[in-house]
XYZ file of N, CA and C in Angstrom:
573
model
N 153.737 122.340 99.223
C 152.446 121.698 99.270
C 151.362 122.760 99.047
N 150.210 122.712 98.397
C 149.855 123.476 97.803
C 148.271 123.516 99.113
N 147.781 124.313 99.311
C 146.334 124.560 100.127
C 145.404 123.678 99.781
N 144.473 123.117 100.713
C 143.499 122.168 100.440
C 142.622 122.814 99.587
N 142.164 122.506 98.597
C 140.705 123.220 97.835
C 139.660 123.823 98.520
N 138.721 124.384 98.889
C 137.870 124.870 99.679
C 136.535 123.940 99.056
N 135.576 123.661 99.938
C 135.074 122.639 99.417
C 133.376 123.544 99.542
N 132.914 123.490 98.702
C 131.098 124.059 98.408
C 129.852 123.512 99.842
N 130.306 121.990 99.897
C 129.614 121.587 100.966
C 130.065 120.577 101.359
N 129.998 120.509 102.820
C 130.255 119.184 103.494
C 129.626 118.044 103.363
N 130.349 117.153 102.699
C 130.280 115.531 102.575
C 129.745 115.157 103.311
N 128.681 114.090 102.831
C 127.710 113.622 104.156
C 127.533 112.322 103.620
N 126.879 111.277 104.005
C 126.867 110.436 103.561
C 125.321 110.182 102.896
N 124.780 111.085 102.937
C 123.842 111.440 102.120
C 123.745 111.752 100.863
N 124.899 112.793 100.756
C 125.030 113.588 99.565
C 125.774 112.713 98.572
N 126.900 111.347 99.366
C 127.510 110.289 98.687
C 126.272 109.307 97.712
N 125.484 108.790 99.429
C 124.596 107.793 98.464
C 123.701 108.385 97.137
N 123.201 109.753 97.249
C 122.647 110.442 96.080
C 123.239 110.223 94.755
N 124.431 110.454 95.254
C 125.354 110.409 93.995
C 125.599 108.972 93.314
N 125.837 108.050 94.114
C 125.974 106.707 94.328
C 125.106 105.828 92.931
N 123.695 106.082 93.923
C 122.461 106.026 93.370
C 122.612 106.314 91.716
N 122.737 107.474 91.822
C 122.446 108.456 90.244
C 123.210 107.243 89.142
N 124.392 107.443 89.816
C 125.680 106.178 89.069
C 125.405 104.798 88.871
N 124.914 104.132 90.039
C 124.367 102.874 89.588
C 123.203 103.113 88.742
N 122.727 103.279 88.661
C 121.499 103.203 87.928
C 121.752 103.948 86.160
N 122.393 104.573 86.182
C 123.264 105.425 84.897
C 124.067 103.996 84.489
N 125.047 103.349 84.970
C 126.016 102.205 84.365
C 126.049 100.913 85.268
N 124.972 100.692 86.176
C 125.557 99.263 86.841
C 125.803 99.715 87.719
N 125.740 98.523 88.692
C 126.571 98.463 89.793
C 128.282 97.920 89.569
N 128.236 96.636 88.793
C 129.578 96.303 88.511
C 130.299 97.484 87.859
N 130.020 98.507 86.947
C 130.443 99.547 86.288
C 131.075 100.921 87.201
N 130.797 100.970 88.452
C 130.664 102.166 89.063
C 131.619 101.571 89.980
N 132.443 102.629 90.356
C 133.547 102.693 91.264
C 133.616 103.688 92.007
N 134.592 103.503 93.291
C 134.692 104.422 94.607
C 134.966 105.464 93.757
N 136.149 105.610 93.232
C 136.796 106.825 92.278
C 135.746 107.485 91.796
N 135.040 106.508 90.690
C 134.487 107.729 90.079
C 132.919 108.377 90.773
N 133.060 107.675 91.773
C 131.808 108.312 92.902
C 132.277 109.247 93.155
N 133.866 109.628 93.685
C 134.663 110.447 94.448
C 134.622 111.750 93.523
N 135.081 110.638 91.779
C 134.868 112.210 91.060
C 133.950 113.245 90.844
N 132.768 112.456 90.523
C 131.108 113.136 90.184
C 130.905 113.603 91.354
N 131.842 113.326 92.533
C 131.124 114.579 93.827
C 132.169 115.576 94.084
N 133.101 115.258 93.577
C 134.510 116.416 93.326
C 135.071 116.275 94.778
N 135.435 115.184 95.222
C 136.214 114.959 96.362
C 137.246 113.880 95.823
N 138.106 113.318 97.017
C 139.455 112.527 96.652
C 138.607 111.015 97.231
N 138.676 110.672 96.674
C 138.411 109.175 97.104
C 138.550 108.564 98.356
N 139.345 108.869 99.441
C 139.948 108.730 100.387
C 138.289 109.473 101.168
N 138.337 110.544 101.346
C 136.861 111.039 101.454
C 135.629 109.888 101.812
N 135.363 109.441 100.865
C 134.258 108.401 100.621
C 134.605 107.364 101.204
N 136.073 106.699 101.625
C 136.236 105.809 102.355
C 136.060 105.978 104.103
N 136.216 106.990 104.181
C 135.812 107.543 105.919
C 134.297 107.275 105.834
N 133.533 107.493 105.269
C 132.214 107.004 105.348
C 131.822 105.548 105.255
N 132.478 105.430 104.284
C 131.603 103.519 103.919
C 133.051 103.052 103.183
N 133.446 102.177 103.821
C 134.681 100.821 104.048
C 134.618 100.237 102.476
N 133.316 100.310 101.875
C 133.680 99.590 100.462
C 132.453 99.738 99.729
N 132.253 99.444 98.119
C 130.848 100.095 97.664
C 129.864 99.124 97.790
N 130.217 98.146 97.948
C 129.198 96.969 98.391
C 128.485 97.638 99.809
N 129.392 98.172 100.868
C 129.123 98.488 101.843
C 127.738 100.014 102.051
N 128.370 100.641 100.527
C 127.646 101.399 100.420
C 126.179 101.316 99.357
N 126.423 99.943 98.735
C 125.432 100.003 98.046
C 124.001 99.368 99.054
N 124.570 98.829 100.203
C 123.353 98.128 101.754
C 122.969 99.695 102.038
N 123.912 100.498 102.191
C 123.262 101.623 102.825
C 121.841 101.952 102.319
N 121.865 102.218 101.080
C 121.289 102.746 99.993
C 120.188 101.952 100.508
N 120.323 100.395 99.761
C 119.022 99.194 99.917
C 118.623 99.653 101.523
N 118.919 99.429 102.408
C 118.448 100.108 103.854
C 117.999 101.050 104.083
N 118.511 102.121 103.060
C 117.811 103.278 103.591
C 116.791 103.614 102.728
N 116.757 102.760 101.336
C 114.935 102.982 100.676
C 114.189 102.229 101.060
N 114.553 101.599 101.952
C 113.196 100.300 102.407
C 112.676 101.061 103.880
N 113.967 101.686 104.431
C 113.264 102.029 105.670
C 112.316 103.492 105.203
N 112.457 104.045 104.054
C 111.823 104.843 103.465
C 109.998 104.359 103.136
N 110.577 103.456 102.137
C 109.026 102.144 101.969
C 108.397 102.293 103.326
N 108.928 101.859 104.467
C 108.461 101.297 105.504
C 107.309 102.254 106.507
N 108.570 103.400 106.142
C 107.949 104.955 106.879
C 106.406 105.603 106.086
N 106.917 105.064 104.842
C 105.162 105.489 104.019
C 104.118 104.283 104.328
N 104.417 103.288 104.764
C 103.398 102.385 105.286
C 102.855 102.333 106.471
N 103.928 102.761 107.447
C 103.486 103.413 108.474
C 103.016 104.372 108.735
N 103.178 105.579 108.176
C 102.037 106.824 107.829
C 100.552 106.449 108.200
N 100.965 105.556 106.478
C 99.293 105.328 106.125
C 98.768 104.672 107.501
N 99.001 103.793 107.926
C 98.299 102.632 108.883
C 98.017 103.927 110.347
N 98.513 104.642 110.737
C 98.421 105.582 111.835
C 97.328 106.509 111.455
N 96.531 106.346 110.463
C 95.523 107.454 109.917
C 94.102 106.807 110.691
N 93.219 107.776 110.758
C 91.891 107.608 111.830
C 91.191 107.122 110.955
N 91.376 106.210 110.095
C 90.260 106.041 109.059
C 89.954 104.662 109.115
N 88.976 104.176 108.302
C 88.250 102.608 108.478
C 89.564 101.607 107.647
N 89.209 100.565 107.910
C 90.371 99.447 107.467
C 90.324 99.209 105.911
N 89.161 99.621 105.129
C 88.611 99.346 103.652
C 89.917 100.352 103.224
N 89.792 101.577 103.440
C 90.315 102.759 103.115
C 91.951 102.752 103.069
N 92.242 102.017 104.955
C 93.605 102.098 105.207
C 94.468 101.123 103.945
N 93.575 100.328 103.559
C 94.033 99.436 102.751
C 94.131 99.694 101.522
N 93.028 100.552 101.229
C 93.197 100.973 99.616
C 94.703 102.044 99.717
N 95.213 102.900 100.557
C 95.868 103.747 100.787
C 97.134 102.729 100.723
N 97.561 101.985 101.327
C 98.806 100.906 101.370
C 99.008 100.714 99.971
N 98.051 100.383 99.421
C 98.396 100.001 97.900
C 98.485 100.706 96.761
N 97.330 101.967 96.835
C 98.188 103.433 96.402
C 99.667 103.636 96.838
N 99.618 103.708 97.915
C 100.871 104.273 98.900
C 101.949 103.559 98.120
N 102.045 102.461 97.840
C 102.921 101.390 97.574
C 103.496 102.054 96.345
N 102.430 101.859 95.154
C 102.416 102.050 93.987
C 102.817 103.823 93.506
N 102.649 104.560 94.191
C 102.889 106.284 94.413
C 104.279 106.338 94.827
N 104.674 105.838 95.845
C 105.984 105.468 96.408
C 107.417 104.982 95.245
N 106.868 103.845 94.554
C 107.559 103.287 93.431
C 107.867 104.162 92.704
N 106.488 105.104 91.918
C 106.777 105.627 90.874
C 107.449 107.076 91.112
N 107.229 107.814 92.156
C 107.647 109.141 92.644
C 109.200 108.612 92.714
N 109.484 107.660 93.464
C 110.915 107.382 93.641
C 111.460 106.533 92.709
N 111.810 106.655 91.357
C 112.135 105.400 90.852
C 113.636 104.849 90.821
N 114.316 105.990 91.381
C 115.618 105.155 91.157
C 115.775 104.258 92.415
N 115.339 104.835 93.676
C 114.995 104.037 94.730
C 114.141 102.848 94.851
N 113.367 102.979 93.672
C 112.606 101.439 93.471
C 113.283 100.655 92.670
N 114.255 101.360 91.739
C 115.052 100.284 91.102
C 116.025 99.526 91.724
N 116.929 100.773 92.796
C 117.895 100.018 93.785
C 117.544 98.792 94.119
N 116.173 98.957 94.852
C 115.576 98.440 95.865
C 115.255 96.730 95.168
N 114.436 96.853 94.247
C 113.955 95.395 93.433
C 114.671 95.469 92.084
N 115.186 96.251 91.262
C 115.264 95.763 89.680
C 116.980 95.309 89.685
N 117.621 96.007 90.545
C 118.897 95.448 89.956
C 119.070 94.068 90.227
N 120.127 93.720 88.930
C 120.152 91.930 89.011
C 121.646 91.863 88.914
N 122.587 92.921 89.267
C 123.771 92.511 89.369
C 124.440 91.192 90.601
N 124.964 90.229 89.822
C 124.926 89.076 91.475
C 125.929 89.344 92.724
N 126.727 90.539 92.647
C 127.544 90.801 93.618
C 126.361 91.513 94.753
N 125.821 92.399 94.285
C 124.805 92.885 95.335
C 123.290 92.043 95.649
N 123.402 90.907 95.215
C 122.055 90.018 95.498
C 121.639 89.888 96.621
N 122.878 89.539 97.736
C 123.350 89.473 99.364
C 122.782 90.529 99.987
N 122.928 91.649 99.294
C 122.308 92.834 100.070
C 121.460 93.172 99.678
N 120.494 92.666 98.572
C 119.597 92.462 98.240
C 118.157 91.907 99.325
N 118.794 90.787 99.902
C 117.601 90.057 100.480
C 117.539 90.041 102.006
N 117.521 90.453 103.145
C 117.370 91.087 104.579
C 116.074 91.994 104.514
N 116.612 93.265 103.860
C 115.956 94.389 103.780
C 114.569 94.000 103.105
N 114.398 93.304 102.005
C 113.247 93.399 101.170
C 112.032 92.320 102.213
N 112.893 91.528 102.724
C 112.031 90.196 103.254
C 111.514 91.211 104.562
N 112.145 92.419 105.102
C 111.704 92.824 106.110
C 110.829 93.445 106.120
N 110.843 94.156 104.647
C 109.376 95.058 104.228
C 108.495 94.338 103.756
N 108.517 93.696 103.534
C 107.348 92.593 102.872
C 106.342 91.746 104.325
N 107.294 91.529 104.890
C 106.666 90.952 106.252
C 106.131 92.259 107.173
N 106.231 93.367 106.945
C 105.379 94.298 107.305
C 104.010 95.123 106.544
N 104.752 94.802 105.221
C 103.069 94.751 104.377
C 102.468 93.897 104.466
N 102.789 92.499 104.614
C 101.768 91.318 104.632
C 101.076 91.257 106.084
N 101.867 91.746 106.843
C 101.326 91.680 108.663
C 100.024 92.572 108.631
N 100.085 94.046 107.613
C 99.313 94.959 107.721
C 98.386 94.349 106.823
N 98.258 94.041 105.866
C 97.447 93.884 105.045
C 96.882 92.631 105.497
N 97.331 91.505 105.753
C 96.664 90.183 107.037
C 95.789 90.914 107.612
N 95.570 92.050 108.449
C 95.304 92.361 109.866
C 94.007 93.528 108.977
N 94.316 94.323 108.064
C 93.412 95.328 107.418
C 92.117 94.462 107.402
N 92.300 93.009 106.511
C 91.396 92.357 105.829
C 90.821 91.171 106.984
N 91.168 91.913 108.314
C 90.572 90.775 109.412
C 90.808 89.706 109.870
N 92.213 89.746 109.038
C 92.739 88.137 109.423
C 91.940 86.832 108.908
N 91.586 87.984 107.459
C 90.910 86.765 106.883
C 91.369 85.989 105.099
N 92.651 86.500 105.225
C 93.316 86.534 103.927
C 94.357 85.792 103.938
N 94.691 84.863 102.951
C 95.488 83.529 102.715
C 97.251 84.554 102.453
N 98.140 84.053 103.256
C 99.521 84.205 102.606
C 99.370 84.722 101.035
N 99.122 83.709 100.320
C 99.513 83.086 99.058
C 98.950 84.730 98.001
N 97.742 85.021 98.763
C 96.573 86.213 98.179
C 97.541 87.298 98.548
N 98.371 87.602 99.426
C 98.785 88.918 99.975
C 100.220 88.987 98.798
N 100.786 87.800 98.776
C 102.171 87.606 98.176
C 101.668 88.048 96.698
N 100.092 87.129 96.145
C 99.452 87.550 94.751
C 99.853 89.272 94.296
N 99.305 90.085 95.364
C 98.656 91.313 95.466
C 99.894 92.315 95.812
N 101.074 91.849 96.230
C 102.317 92.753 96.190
C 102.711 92.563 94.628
N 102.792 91.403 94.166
C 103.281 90.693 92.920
C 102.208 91.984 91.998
N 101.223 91.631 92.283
C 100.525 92.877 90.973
C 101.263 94.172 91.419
N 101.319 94.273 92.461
C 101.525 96.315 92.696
C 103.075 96.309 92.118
N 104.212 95.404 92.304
C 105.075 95.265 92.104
C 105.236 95.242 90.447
N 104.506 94.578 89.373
C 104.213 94.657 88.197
C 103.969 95.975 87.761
N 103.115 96.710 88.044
C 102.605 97.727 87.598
C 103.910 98.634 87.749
N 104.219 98.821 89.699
C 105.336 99.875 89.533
C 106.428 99.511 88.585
N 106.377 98.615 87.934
C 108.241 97.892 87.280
C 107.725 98.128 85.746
N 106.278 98.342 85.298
C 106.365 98.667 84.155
C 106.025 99.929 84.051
N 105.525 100.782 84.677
C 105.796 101.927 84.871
C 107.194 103.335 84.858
N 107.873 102.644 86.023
C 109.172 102.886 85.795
C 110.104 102.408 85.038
N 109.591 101.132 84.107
C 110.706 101.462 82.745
C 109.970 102.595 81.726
N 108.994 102.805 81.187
C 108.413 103.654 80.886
C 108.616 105.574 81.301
N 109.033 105.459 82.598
C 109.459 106.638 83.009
C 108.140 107.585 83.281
N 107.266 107.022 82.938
C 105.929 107.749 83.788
C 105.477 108.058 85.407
N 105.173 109.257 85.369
C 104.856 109.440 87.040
C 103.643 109.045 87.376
N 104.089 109.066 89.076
C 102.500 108.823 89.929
C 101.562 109.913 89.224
N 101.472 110.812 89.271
C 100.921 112.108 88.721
C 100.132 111.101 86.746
N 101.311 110.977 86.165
C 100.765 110.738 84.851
C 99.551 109.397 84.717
N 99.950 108.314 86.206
C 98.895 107.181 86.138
C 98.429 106.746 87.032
N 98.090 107.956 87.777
C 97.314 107.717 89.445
C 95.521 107.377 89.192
N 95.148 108.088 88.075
C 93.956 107.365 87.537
C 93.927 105.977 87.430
N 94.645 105.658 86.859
C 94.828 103.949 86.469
C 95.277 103.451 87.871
N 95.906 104.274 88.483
C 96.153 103.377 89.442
C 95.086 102.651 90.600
N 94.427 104.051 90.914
C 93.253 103.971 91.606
C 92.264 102.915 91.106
N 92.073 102.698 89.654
C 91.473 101.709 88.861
C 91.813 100.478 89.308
N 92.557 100.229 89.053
C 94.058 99.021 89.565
C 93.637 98.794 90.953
N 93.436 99.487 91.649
C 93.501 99.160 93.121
C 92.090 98.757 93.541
N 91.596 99.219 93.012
C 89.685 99.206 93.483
C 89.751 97.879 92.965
N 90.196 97.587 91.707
C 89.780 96.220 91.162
C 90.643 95.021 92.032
N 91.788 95.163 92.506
C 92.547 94.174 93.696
C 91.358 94.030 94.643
N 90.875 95.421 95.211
C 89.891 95.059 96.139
C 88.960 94.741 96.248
N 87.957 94.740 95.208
C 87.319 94.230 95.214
C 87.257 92.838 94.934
N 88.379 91.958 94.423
C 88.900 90.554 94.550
C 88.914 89.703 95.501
N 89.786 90.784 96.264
C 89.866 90.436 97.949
C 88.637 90.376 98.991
N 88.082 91.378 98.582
C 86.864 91.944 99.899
C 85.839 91.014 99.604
N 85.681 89.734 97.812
C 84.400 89.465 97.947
C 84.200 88.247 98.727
N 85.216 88.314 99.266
C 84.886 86.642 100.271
C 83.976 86.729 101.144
């Protein structure tokens, strides 16, 4: 029997979903397998199963762990000493900066349409959404219709999705974005 390989770094389940990630988004989710996750990280497959039971299992991780990501930059913003006009313009930067800095994590998160992962698709997203709409309800005084908040993710959500097929950064259209955002608000604020 020949010596175990010596291994560069310890397997984490971090360093899996990275990889994970890279792969779905390179060929699919239906396209990508435990194996060849196992290969592109130069471990035995068996490896990757001590972590996560199956790739469905690991593709929730992923969706869970960019939303609780989303979640943590919304919470940032809202903990800042500043007036509610501001906190709000910042959520929707924040939103839109977030998307484009991270895009494979925004793709996980909303673009894939494979129907095996749809299931794990919808928990996570409905949970972040009901925490932007709670914040953004509450920014604007509790004076803003459902229907206007759902409008106003739907635009930020547009922009980041044509953006990131494009492959442009926050950096390349934070001008426009800021544009973009002043003009939401001022939509909103003229009631």
């Amino acid at each position: 029997m020949s010596p175990r390989k010596a291994v560069e770094q310890e397997l984490t389940r971090e360093i899996i979903m990275d990889t994970a990630r890279e792969l779905f988004m390179k060929n699919g989710y239906e396209h990508v397998s435990m194996r060849q996750i196992s290969k592109a990280l130069g471990y035995s497959h068996g490896a990757i199963y001590y972590h996560f039971k199956n790739k469905a299992e690991l593709f929730y991780a992923l969706v869970k762990a960019d939303f609780s990501l989303l979640d943590e930059t919304l919470e940032n913003i809202l903990k800042k000493p500043i007036d509610p006009q501001s906190k709000l313009k910042e959520v929707f930067l924040g939103f839109i900066e977030f998307g484009l800095t991270h895009q494979s994590h925004y793709e996980i998160m909303f673009l894939i349409k494979d129907e095996e992962v749809r299931n794990f698709q919808q928990q996570e997203p409905n949970l972040s959404y009901e925490k932007f709409a709670k914040a953004i309800y509450s920014l604007c005084g509790n004076k803003v219709k459902l229907t206007e908040i759902w409008s106003v993710f739907l635009s930020l959500h547009g922009l980041v999705s044509h953006y990131c097929r494009s492959g442009q950064t926050y950096e390349d259209v934070s001008s426009l974005a800021e544009t973009y955002v002043n003009f939401i608000l001022r939509a909103m604020l003229r009631k």
